[in-house]
Amino acid sequence: MIAPGKEDSVVINLDGKDVSVPSGTNLVDAAALHGKEIPHYCYHPQLSVAGNCRMCLIEMGTPMRDRGSGKAVLNDDGSPKIGWVPKPVIGCATNVSAGMHVKTESDVVKECREGIMEFLLVNHPLDCPICDQAGECRLQEFATDYGRGYSRFVERKNVKPKRTRLGPRVTLDDERCILCSRCIRFSQEVAKDDVLGFVDRGSFSTLTCFPGKELSNNYSLNTVDICPVGALTSTDFRFKMRVWFLKETRSICTESSAGSNITVSSREGQVYRITPRRNDLVNDSWMTDSGRTLFKTVKAENRLVFPSVSGSRVSLTEAMDTAFKLFKNKRVGVIGSCKSSLEELFLLSQFCKATKAKKFIRGHFGEDDGILLSADRTPNLRGALVSGFANKYPKSDLSILNMALQKGELDTLVVMGENLLDSKVDAASLSGTEVVFLGTHANETSKLASVVLPTLTAFEKSGSFINRSFYVQAFLQAIPGPAGLIPDLQILSNLISSVDPESDLSPDLKKIWIAMSRVRNSPLKGISFSDLKQGTVQIDGSKWKNMPFVEKSALHHNPMMKIK
Amino acid sequence: MRTKDFAATNKISLANEYHRYNLKSVIFMISKKIAKEKRIILKHADDPNYSNKIGCYLRKGGYKMLEKSLKLKPEEIGEEVLKSGVRGRGGAGFPAGMKWKFLDRKSGKPIYLICNADESEPGTFKDRQIIYKDPHQLIEGMMITAYAIQAKLAFIYIRAEFFEGAKILERAISEAKEKGFCGENILDSDYSCDLVIHRGAGAYICGEETGLIESLEGKRPNPRIKPPYFPAVLGLYQCPTIVNNVETLCNVRHIMKMGGDAYAKLGKPNNTGTRIWCVSGQVVKPGYYEFECGALTLGEMIYDICGGLHPGRSLQAVIPGGSSAKVLRADERFTGKMKDGTEFDWGIEDIPLDFDGPMAAGSMSGSGGIIVMDDTVDMVQAMANINAFYAHESCGQCTPCREGVLWMRKITKRICSGHAREEDADLLLSVANQIEGRTICAFGEAAAWPTQSFVSKFRDDFIAKAKHPSDEKSQLQLI
Ligand SMILES: Cc1cc2nc3c(=O)[nH]c(=O)nc-3n(C[C@H](O)[C@H](O)[C@H](O)COP(=O)(O)O)c2cc1C
Ligand code: SF4
Ligand code: SF4
Ligand code: SF4
Ligand code: FES
């Protein structure tokens, strides 16, 4: 007997077992909630349902009702009689309803899957040995589960174009395409750039761009991610690495305040690609193309790889000692960065306390694309607010710092990666001021600096950012930093203890989180760093609700709902 | 001799064969009154004094039924059509009155009417007779239907190859508009509905109603998944839509003329009205013939109406309802029980020509395209030809049809080019079985049924190809 479910859930019978599932879900998702995989290709939870691959065929029945009275028809044993649909139905387009019976493991279902697999393979080139998708290919996976293991196809396979340039970043192998239309639906529905379509008919159908168009929008590489096979490939990643060698690390995109969840794939200390990681609160399964190239900065020419004093390479200890002398009993100004992690900004605030420094910070702003590139081009502006480093909404320059400098109020500046000279600070105002520069890459300011302390990129350290919707999200270290360098947090805690030997601030993330949550009225209260590793945590941002945040409505972001 | 092979393999005596093809038909002809055509839809079409201009149509009482209908409540027309029991003439035979009832009228969205004039089922050439010779009949039927369902706009989706037909319809519509039978305030009533012609671009799948709707919307005619996209709820532009065949819509006019009850007396219960049968293949007089449903049998159609087979030939097989219908073998026996409980035991000639008869025989009356094949036809070649058609016409959207149908085509093509293998028959069957019932639209069945029936009923012909790859008949390409 089917028991009544909770209000917003229904009870269905899945392969003989009654289970409760949220109402409105389709059978692919509902079954997955209970550990049953219904294999599928064309269905994608964040796209419209096409129902074309037919891999998700299952058997389905609903309780029979008497036509006249509308009453449930019962079996002899009193259980409701199930009217099975005579033909298999597709799970992806079938929504659950109370009392529905579903068979996902019957002979008919298995036979359907075997049939579909065989059909998908008859004209498939099977170039797995040279195919980028190998190792993460749904066709390979389901062929293992439902393939015959031998071929009944003795005819000639269809021939199609093998390397079509769809756009600057995407290359198509049409022979591998299983025509699931995911890429087309993504372009229409998410990227809102309708450029892909099929031409020709039947088995000769071919994916292509519309005449005169190309797949060049800033989301084009998502089509590569959602392509269940190796048809759409990233022109950059193509033929570079076998995916099974890659180590995957959970991280957050630093491109803007959208905070897309990403996976960093690396091998032997080198990042090979960045792909989006599904988070239905933040970025669904998408990210920008531009965000995917950020790992290239790790090995950029202007990367700072050794500490220096007045332009000459020194040991880290020597550089720290020199820096210490520059702010001991001096009037210090600290220029923080919205690109630093929440934890770094917190330690930096503590450093400011210890040195009684004045705090400055600027924002970096651009156009909002309404999806995942937000107008705030830093990952952690809200982190600057929450950590207590900033108490005003940052402007797009440092003219306030310039004024302070002109008045001669500051002897030493500690700059966190920013370039003062493109922030409305005149070179002239800087004369007579010592600069201690902490950053990953050289810029005009680092060149002026007396002391340069190289720091690590987001790929080389761990921490957290607070995104545009006040979601705190952790990023984890994917690769080691350049030899001899230490994490930013370590540098900061060393600097603090050099000024204030009493300080017990440790560079350990767990301990920083304990310290942060102890701050009075902190919205971080009750959260630990390990919570963030479980997933996104939203915090109460109401304290800042009147700030002039620049982000517009976008995917999963409603500026009107700044507060929790 | 071919008949001999047949008989030997199917344990049917030669004497029996002789009787079937000669004596029996002779006795038939002298002993039985031959059913006469009953032309309702095609009443004037072939009258030498009749033209497709509006004047001719008006002289024969044209548009009177529209005038009458506009005075009724829309529901009353729906009621008459329901009572008439008229079933769709496009292929599936679904009762039109019921279909109209499924319309989602609560949504508040505009309702559309579409006439399916894509007539592309091989072996079918009835709708074109109406379009070319009596277009105003269709327009009148459509305007009555549009009023009955309260359509905001009506469309005729016409197949690309009917260039002339589209022109004729264009002209007919402008004539009708001039006289106030269509457009604003039809016949001075409050009801307005325009009629738009849309020409296809040459694809069979545009005849499938949801593919048609996509095409009408300006997209690739990829049929939609059902659920949720039932046209009566989420049709053209996601609005409630009725799609009916040309012949079905013409019938509406005659239902209004006779009244639903009187119309229902034509033909047989559940098989009401007349049907236009299109007979092609090896008969002496191929052509289109309009009969009351069930008024004659397949045998009478072939031997009495179409003049029988060519001299010296014998019947090998018949496809009763367009190429998608399962083939019937000349020496099959069809036994079973009809829905009403009456038992039947038919030879191929005894199958009544209506909706239920061919269905009971395991096939269907489909689009009414009867394709007759005599003993000169190489059934494997015929199969190859049909597969070539379906492989070319599959829209390619869903896996089983897209891959399966081309595979079947590749196999039959290979068999016919002298590279047959014994296992091909089983392979073909298996591929067809993997398509049937697993696709987005009924094209899957339309493509699987021919293979399933040809291979299972003419299995020896397929096996023989492997044994004698150079059969002299494989030179002939007869359909
Ligand atoms: C592959 C395929 C092709 C079809 N082609 C036609 C066609 O050419 N003309 C037609 O009237 N119906 C065709 N149909 C049937 C239509 O989908 C639809 O059922 C019909 O137009 C409804 O009209 P009716 O109820 O008046 O028969 C086709 C169906 C399928 C599956
Ligand atoms: S798409 Fe998959 S199955 Fe096809 S060649 Fe690539 S890895 Fe192999
Ligand atoms: S390229 Fe990939 S995503 Fe696009 S239709 Fe083909 S298989 Fe699907
Ligand atoms: S069954 Fe064939 S024609 Fe119909 S949707 Fe699928 S591929 Fe297209
Ligand atoms: S996943 Fe359901 S049809 Fe493709």
GROMACS .gro file of C-alpha atoms in nm, chain A residues 23-198:
model
  176
   23SER     CA    1   0.637   1.660  -0.603
   24GLY     CA    2   0.707   1.811  -0.942
   25THR     CA    3   1.034   1.625  -0.997
   26ASN     CA    4   1.078   1.410  -1.299
   27LEU     CA    5   1.161   1.044  -1.274
   28VAL     CA    6   1.531   1.077  -1.360
   29ASP     CA    7   1.586   1.311  -1.065
   30ALA     CA    8   1.343   1.131  -0.837
   31ALA     CA    9   1.514   0.797  -0.891
   32ALA     CA   10   1.856   0.955  -0.838
   33LEU     CA   11   1.742   1.076  -0.496
   34HIS     CA   12   1.700   0.714  -0.404
   35GLY     CA   13   2.024   0.593  -0.548
   36LYS     CA   14   1.889   0.463  -0.878
   37GLU     CA   15   2.052   0.590  -1.188
   38ILE     CA   16   1.830   0.619  -1.492
   39PRO     CA   17   2.089   0.661  -1.765
   40HIS     CA   18   2.032   0.969  -1.978
   41TYR     CA   19   2.204   1.186  -2.236
   42CYS     CA   20   1.981   1.468  -2.350
   43TYR     CA   21   1.826   1.553  -2.015
   44HIS     CA   22   2.003   1.823  -1.820
   45PRO     CA   23   1.851   1.946  -1.497
   46GLN     CA   24   1.906   2.308  -1.592
   47LEU     CA   25   1.778   2.296  -1.948
   48SER     CA   26   1.438   2.235  -2.105
   49VAL     CA   27   1.344   1.873  -2.166
   50ALA     CA   28   1.403   1.754  -2.523
   51GLY     CA   29   1.334   1.385  -2.479
   52ASN     CA   30   1.530   1.288  -2.787
   53CYS     CA   31   1.799   1.040  -2.678
   54ARG     CA   32   1.546   0.788  -2.542
   55MET     CA   33   1.808   0.644  -2.306
   56CYS     CA   34   1.588   0.709  -2.003
   57LEU     CA   35   1.302   0.485  -2.113
   58ILE     CA   36   1.139   0.315  -1.816
   59GLU     CA   37   0.812   0.141  -1.739
   60MET     CA   38   0.549   0.348  -1.566
   61GLY     CA   39   0.198   0.294  -1.436
   62THR     CA   40  -0.053   0.490  -1.234
   63PRO     CA   41  -0.335   0.373  -1.007
   64MET     CA   42  -0.639   0.288  -1.212
   65ARG     CA   43  -0.962   0.475  -1.154
   66ASP     CA   44  -1.310   0.366  -1.236
   67ARG     CA   45  -1.436   0.586  -1.521
   68GLY     CA   46  -1.782   0.628  -1.378
   69SER     CA   47  -1.726   0.669  -1.010
   70GLY     CA   48  -1.370   0.799  -1.021
   71LYS     CA   49  -1.283   0.556  -0.741
   72ALA     CA   50  -0.957   0.368  -0.731
   73VAL     CA   51  -0.976   0.019  -0.875
   74LEU     CA   52  -0.840  -0.238  -0.632
   75ASN     CA   53  -0.672  -0.574  -0.675
   76ASP     CA   54  -0.810  -0.879  -0.496
   77ASP     CA   55  -0.574  -0.814  -0.207
   78GLY     CA   56  -0.703  -0.460  -0.165
   79SER     CA   57  -0.399  -0.288  -0.315
   80PRO     CA   58  -0.462  -0.031  -0.587
   81LYS     CA   59  -0.460  -0.178  -0.934
   82ILE     CA   60  -0.192  -0.023  -1.151
   83GLY     CA   61  -0.257   0.064  -1.511
   84TRP     CA   62   0.081   0.020  -1.677
   85VAL     CA   63   0.144   0.233  -1.984
   86PRO     CA   64   0.175  -0.022  -2.264
   87LYS     CA   65   0.486   0.139  -2.413
   88PRO     CA   66   0.798   0.244  -2.221
   89VAL     CA   67   0.798   0.615  -2.137
   90ILE     CA   68   1.085   0.858  -2.100
   91GLY     CA   69   1.173   0.931  -1.738
   92CYS     CA   70   1.301   1.279  -1.812
   93ALA     CA   71   0.960   1.401  -1.929
   94THR     CA   72   0.752   1.213  -1.674
   95ASN     CA   73   0.672   1.396  -1.354
   96VAL     CA   74   0.604   1.202  -1.040
   97SER     CA   75   0.248   1.172  -0.915
   98ALA     CA   76   0.111   1.009  -0.605
   99GLY     CA   77   0.094   0.633  -0.630
  100MET     CA   78   0.289   0.615  -0.954
  101HIS     CA   79   0.468   0.285  -1.008
  102VAL     CA   80   0.800   0.282  -1.185
  103LYS     CA   81   1.022   0.000  -1.304
  104THR     CA   82   1.380   0.099  -1.381
  105GLU     CA   83   1.531  -0.246  -1.378
  106SER     CA   84   1.287  -0.464  -1.569
  107ASP     CA   85   1.382  -0.671  -1.870
  108VAL     CA   86   1.196  -0.434  -2.098
  109VAL     CA   87   1.389  -0.138  -1.961
  110LYS     CA   88   1.722  -0.315  -1.994
  111GLU     CA   89   1.635  -0.416  -2.345
  112CYS     CA   90   1.546  -0.057  -2.432
  113ARG     CA   91   1.879   0.069  -2.300
  114GLU     CA   92   2.068  -0.197  -2.491
  115GLY     CA   93   1.881  -0.102  -2.805
  116ILE     CA   94   1.952   0.268  -2.767
  117MET     CA   95   2.318   0.204  -2.688
  118GLU     CA   96   2.353  -0.011  -2.996
  119PHE     CA   97   2.190   0.257  -3.210
  120LEU     CA   98   2.409   0.530  -3.068
  121LEU     CA   99   2.717   0.331  -3.152
  122VAL     CA  100   2.637   0.213  -3.505
  123ASN     CA  101   2.754   0.534  -3.665
  124HIS     CA  102   2.985   0.641  -3.385
  125PRO     CA  103   3.352   0.664  -3.479
  126LEU     CA  104   3.479   0.511  -3.153
  127ASP     CA  105   3.797   0.709  -3.151
  128CYS     CA  106   3.826   0.681  -2.775
  129PRO     CA  107   4.205   0.637  -2.787
  130ILE     CA  108   4.242   0.991  -2.921
  131CYS     CA  109   3.922   1.144  -2.784
  132ASP     CA  110   3.941   1.409  -2.511
  133GLN     CA  111   3.617   1.286  -2.361
  134ALA     CA  112   3.751   0.938  -2.294
  135GLY     CA  113   3.738   0.879  -1.922
  136GLU     CA  114   3.447   1.111  -1.866
  137CYS     CA  115   3.230   1.002  -2.157
  138ARG     CA  116   2.871   0.902  -2.092
  139LEU     CA  117   2.874   0.694  -2.407
  140GLN     CA  118   3.167   0.493  -2.276
  141GLU     CA  119   3.009   0.460  -1.933
  142PHE     CA  120   2.672   0.337  -2.052
  143ALA     CA  121   2.831   0.121  -2.319
  144THR     CA  122   3.001  -0.064  -2.037
  145ASP     CA  123   2.668  -0.106  -1.861
  146TYR     CA  124   2.438  -0.168  -2.156
  147GLY     CA  125   2.654  -0.240  -2.456
  148ARG     CA  126   2.646  -0.572  -2.634
  149GLY     CA  127   3.022  -0.599  -2.641
  150TYR     CA  128   3.013  -0.691  -3.009
  151SER     CA  129   2.873  -0.522  -3.314
  152ARG     CA  130   2.593  -0.641  -3.537
  153PHE     CA  131   2.661  -0.353  -3.773
  154VAL     CA  132   2.853  -0.456  -4.082
  155GLU     CA  133   2.765  -0.156  -4.298
  156ARG     CA  134   2.970   0.151  -4.363
  157LYS     CA  135   2.952   0.419  -4.098
  158ASN     CA  136   2.838   0.770  -4.186
  159VAL     CA  137   3.112   1.020  -4.245
  160LYS     CA  138   3.088   1.371  -4.108
  161PRO     CA  139   3.322   1.666  -4.053
  162LYS     CA  140   3.583   1.588  -3.789
  163ARG     CA  141   3.707   1.931  -3.689
  164THR     CA  142   3.472   2.218  -3.738
  165ARG     CA  143   3.558   2.548  -3.575
  166LEU     CA  144   3.236   2.662  -3.412
  167GLY     CA  145   3.395   2.966  -3.256
  168PRO     CA  146   3.722   3.091  -3.111
  169ARG     CA  147   3.721   2.841  -2.828
  170VAL     CA  148   3.511   2.545  -2.937
  171THR     CA  149   3.593   2.277  -3.193
  172LEU     CA  150   3.335   2.023  -3.305
  173ASP     CA  151   3.382   1.662  -3.408
  174ASP     CA  152   3.049   1.594  -3.578
  175GLU     CA  153   3.095   1.219  -3.603
  176ARG     CA  154   3.096   1.190  -3.226
  177CYS     CA  155   2.784   1.402  -3.183
  178ILE     CA  156   2.485   1.202  -3.058
  179LEU     CA  157   2.248   1.488  -3.149
  180CYS     CA  158   2.120   1.533  -2.795
  181SER     CA  159   2.071   1.909  -2.856
  182ARG     CA  160   2.202   2.006  -2.513
  183CYS     CA  161   2.441   2.258  -2.666
  184ILE     CA  162   2.163   2.410  -2.874
  185ARG     CA  163   1.930   2.441  -2.578
  186PHE     CA  164   2.207   2.588  -2.364
  187SER     CA  165   2.283   2.851  -2.625
  188GLN     CA  166   1.918   2.946  -2.654
  189GLU     CA  167   1.813   2.925  -2.294
  190VAL     CA  168   2.111   3.018  -2.081
  191ALA     CA  169   2.357   3.207  -2.300
  192LYS     CA  170   2.068   3.365  -2.493
  193ASP     CA  171   2.280   3.347  -2.804
  194ASP     CA  172   2.092   3.128  -3.049
  195VAL     CA  173   2.363   3.031  -3.295
  196LEU     CA  174   2.362   2.651  -3.307
  197GLY     CA  175   2.133   2.419  -3.497
  198PHE     CA  176   2.112   2.096  -3.689
   0.00000   0.00000   0.00000
